[in-house]
Amino acid sequence: MQDYTDFAEKNGVILKDTGPCQFCGAQVKRGVHECLEIFNFGFSGVDYNSLENLQYKFFVVDAHTLQHPEIHGRWNNHFHLTRLTLTLRKNVQWRYQDSPRLSDILKAYKQSHPHEVLSPPTIGARGGVTTSDVLAVQDDSEACKKKIIKWAETVYESWQAYHQTVDVIAELFLKGVGK
């Protein structure tokens, strides 16, 4: 199984071990490695085990992944940007069982768009909120949730060049394709 360092190497990216995160600009000391640690540990202000908070977990995953596409597979951008479209713009309450369905829709979509690439926004312009911003308010549950939503929204907007592209995939999902 590949980890983020393998994807970075495959993408010709050298990961920095010091300073702010080289991809999202999070104010950390150990670069992307610390940014990923913050992401992986989650935020104490949100109980992701509670069904009413599950949406925040998906927002965090989508936002972080889209801010760090160089350490993920190529089609991840399609998946996470489509999911943000569905949750932020189409008011879909995402459930775990929706993810395999969206993956199946993307597999079919790839067949007719094999060379399509969603090139990320420039580094530093991938949304105005980062892991360090959410971490700073994690002890206040409501502030943390608001910051997570803002994070997802700013990342979503930074990928505006591809909204029409993923709208096509989102419509397939909404029409029940792949059920």
Short mmCIF file of C-alpha atoms in Angstrom, two decimals:
data_model
loop_
_atom_site.label_atom_id
_atom_site.label_comp_id
_atom_site.label_asym_id
_atom_site.label_seq_id
_atom_site.Cartn_x
_atom_site.Cartn_y
_atom_site.Cartn_z
CA MET A 1 0.00 0.00 0.00
CA GLN A 2 1.32 3.41 -0.95
CA ASP A 3 1.56 6.19 1.56
CA TYR A 4 1.75 9.94 1.00
CA THR A 5 5.52 9.93 0.57
CA ASP A 6 5.18 7.42 -2.29
CA PHE A 7 2.63 9.61 -4.06
CA ALA A 8 4.81 12.68 -3.57
CA GLU A 9 7.79 10.86 -5.08
CA LYS A 10 5.67 9.59 -7.98
CA ASN A 11 4.53 13.18 -8.57
CA GLY A 12 8.12 14.47 -8.46
CA VAL A 13 7.55 16.41 -5.24
CA ILE A 14 10.16 16.72 -2.52
CA LEU A 15 8.50 16.94 0.88
CA LYS A 16 9.86 19.62 3.20
CA ASP A 17 10.49 18.68 6.81
CA THR A 18 10.45 22.18 8.30
CA GLY A 19 8.39 25.33 8.20
CA PRO A 20 4.77 25.85 7.18
CA CYS A 21 3.02 23.18 5.12
CA GLN A 22 4.31 23.55 1.60
CA PHE A 23 0.88 22.84 0.10
CA CYS A 24 -1.74 24.63 2.20
CA GLY A 25 0.40 27.06 4.20
CA ALA A 26 -0.68 25.71 7.60
CA GLN A 27 1.36 27.38 10.31
CA VAL A 28 3.24 24.34 11.55
CA LYS A 29 6.91 23.67 12.27
CA ARG A 30 7.45 20.32 10.55
CA GLY A 31 5.86 21.01 7.18
CA VAL A 32 3.38 18.69 5.53
CA HIS A 33 4.26 15.91 7.98
CA GLU A 34 2.88 17.90 10.91
CA CYS A 35 -0.07 19.07 8.82
CA LEU A 36 -0.94 15.42 8.18
CA GLU A 37 -0.54 14.55 11.86
CA ILE A 38 -3.04 17.25 12.80
CA PHE A 39 -5.40 15.95 10.12
CA ASN A 40 -5.00 12.32 11.23
CA PHE A 41 -5.57 13.04 14.93
CA GLY A 42 -8.71 15.04 14.22
CA PHE A 43 -10.08 17.90 16.25
CA SER A 44 -11.24 17.43 19.83
CA GLY A 45 -14.16 19.83 19.42
CA VAL A 46 -16.03 17.47 17.10
CA ASP A 47 -17.08 13.95 18.01
CA TYR A 48 -16.98 12.19 14.65
CA ASN A 49 -18.62 9.10 16.17
CA SER A 50 -21.84 11.04 16.55
CA LEU A 51 -24.06 10.77 13.47
CA GLU A 52 -24.99 14.44 13.60
CA ASN A 53 -21.28 15.33 13.32
CA LEU A 54 -20.35 12.88 10.59
CA GLN A 55 -20.65 15.56 7.91
CA TYR A 56 -17.77 17.45 9.51
CA LYS A 57 -15.50 14.45 9.10
CA PHE A 58 -16.23 14.36 5.38
CA PHE A 59 -15.62 18.12 5.10
CA VAL A 60 -12.24 17.72 6.82
CA VAL A 61 -11.20 14.83 4.57
CA ASP A 62 -12.29 16.61 1.39
CA ALA A 63 -10.70 19.93 2.32
CA HIS A 64 -7.40 18.43 3.40
CA THR A 65 -7.14 16.12 0.40
CA LEU A 66 -7.84 18.94 -2.08
CA GLN A 67 -5.24 21.15 -0.40
CA HIS A 68 -2.63 18.38 -0.73
CA PRO A 69 -3.29 16.71 -4.11
CA GLU A 70 0.41 16.05 -4.74
CA ILE A 71 0.34 13.35 -2.05
CA HIS A 72 -2.77 11.58 -3.35
CA GLY A 73 -3.78 9.70 -6.48
CA ARG A 74 -4.87 11.60 -9.57
CA TRP A 75 -8.59 10.80 -9.42
CA ASN A 76 -8.89 11.82 -5.77
CA ASN A 77 -9.45 15.40 -6.90
CA HIS A 78 -12.55 14.33 -8.84
CA PHE A 79 -13.92 12.37 -5.90
CA HIS A 80 -13.40 14.97 -3.19
CA LEU A 81 -14.43 17.97 -5.27
CA THR A 82 -17.58 16.13 -6.37
CA ARG A 83 -18.38 15.24 -2.78
CA LEU A 84 -17.98 18.89 -1.75
CA THR A 85 -20.28 19.85 -4.60
CA LEU A 86 -22.87 17.38 -3.39
CA THR A 87 -22.62 18.30 0.29
CA LEU A 88 -22.07 22.06 0.09
CA ARG A 89 -24.12 22.93 -3.00
CA LYS A 90 -26.65 20.13 -3.42
CA ASN A 91 -27.37 19.62 0.31
CA VAL A 92 -26.67 15.89 0.27
CA GLN A 93 -26.21 14.46 3.76
CA TRP A 94 -23.28 12.17 3.03
CA ARG A 95 -23.22 8.66 4.46
CA TYR A 96 -20.40 6.14 4.39
CA GLN A 97 -22.33 3.96 1.93
CA ASP A 98 -22.40 6.86 -0.55
CA SER A 99 -18.64 6.76 -1.05
CA PRO A 100 -18.45 3.39 -2.87
CA ARG A 101 -21.33 4.51 -5.09
CA LEU A 102 -19.52 7.72 -6.02
CA SER A 103 -16.37 5.67 -6.64
CA ASP A 104 -18.30 3.41 -9.03
CA ILE A 105 -19.67 6.44 -10.87
CA LEU A 106 -16.13 7.80 -11.18
CA LYS A 107 -14.86 4.45 -12.52
CA ALA A 108 -17.44 4.63 -15.29
CA TYR A 109 -16.74 8.33 -15.89
CA LYS A 110 -13.00 7.61 -16.26
CA GLN A 111 -13.74 5.26 -19.14
CA SER A 112 -15.02 8.14 -21.27
CA HIS A 113 -12.56 10.73 -19.86
CA PRO A 114 -9.32 8.74 -19.44
CA HIS A 115 -6.97 11.70 -19.83
CA GLU A 116 -8.92 14.25 -17.79
CA VAL A 117 -6.88 15.87 -15.04
CA LEU A 118 -8.05 18.38 -12.47
CA SER A 119 -4.90 20.42 -11.99
CA PRO A 120 -4.77 21.92 -8.52
CA PRO A 121 -4.83 25.62 -7.82
CA THR A 122 -1.42 27.10 -7.21
CA ILE A 123 0.21 26.28 -3.92
CA GLY A 124 -0.89 28.76 -1.30
CA ALA A 125 -4.16 29.48 -3.13
CA ARG A 126 -6.07 26.36 -2.15
CA GLY A 127 -8.40 27.87 0.42
CA GLY A 128 -7.99 30.38 3.19
CA VAL A 129 -8.32 27.94 6.10
CA THR A 130 -5.92 25.14 7.06
CA THR A 131 -5.46 22.46 9.70
CA SER A 132 -3.68 24.91 11.99
CA ASP A 133 -6.66 27.29 11.85
CA VAL A 134 -9.08 24.54 12.88
CA LEU A 135 -6.67 23.28 15.53
CA ALA A 136 -6.58 26.77 17.07
CA VAL A 137 -10.34 26.64 17.82
CA GLN A 138 -10.77 22.92 18.44
CA ASP A 139 -11.63 23.32 22.13
CA ASP A 140 -14.79 25.28 21.28
CA SER A 141 -17.12 22.81 19.60
CA GLU A 142 -19.29 25.36 17.77
CA ALA A 143 -16.31 27.46 16.65
CA CYS A 144 -14.57 24.30 15.46
CA LYS A 145 -17.58 23.21 13.40
CA LYS A 146 -17.91 26.68 11.87
CA LYS A 147 -14.21 26.72 11.01
CA ILE A 148 -14.45 23.27 9.39
CA ILE A 149 -17.34 24.45 7.21
CA LYS A 150 -15.38 27.58 6.27
CA TRP A 151 -12.39 25.39 5.46
CA ALA A 152 -14.45 23.20 3.14
CA GLU A 153 -16.06 26.23 1.48
CA THR A 154 -12.78 28.07 0.85
CA VAL A 155 -11.15 24.96 -0.57
CA TYR A 156 -14.19 24.28 -2.75
CA GLU A 157 -14.08 27.85 -4.12
CA SER A 158 -10.36 27.59 -4.84
CA TRP A 159 -11.13 24.76 -7.28
CA GLN A 160 -13.72 26.87 -9.14
CA ALA A 161 -12.13 26.14 -12.53
CA TYR A 162 -13.47 22.56 -12.27
CA HIS A 163 -16.93 23.10 -10.81
CA GLN A 164 -18.63 22.47 -14.17
CA THR A 165 -16.60 19.31 -14.66
CA VAL A 166 -17.61 17.78 -11.35
CA ASP A 167 -21.18 19.02 -11.69
CA VAL A 168 -21.56 16.36 -14.40
CA ILE A 169 -20.42 13.66 -11.97
CA ALA A 170 -22.61 15.07 -9.18
CA GLU A 171 -25.66 14.92 -11.45
CA LEU A 172 -24.97 11.25 -12.20
CA PHE A 173 -24.89 10.64 -8.46
CA LEU A 174 -28.14 12.55 -7.89
CA LYS A 175 -29.87 10.67 -10.71
CA GLY A 176 -29.10 7.44 -8.92
CA VAL A 177 -26.54 6.11 -11.37
CA GLY A 178 -24.61 3.23 -9.87
CA LYS A 179 -27.32 2.23 -7.35
#
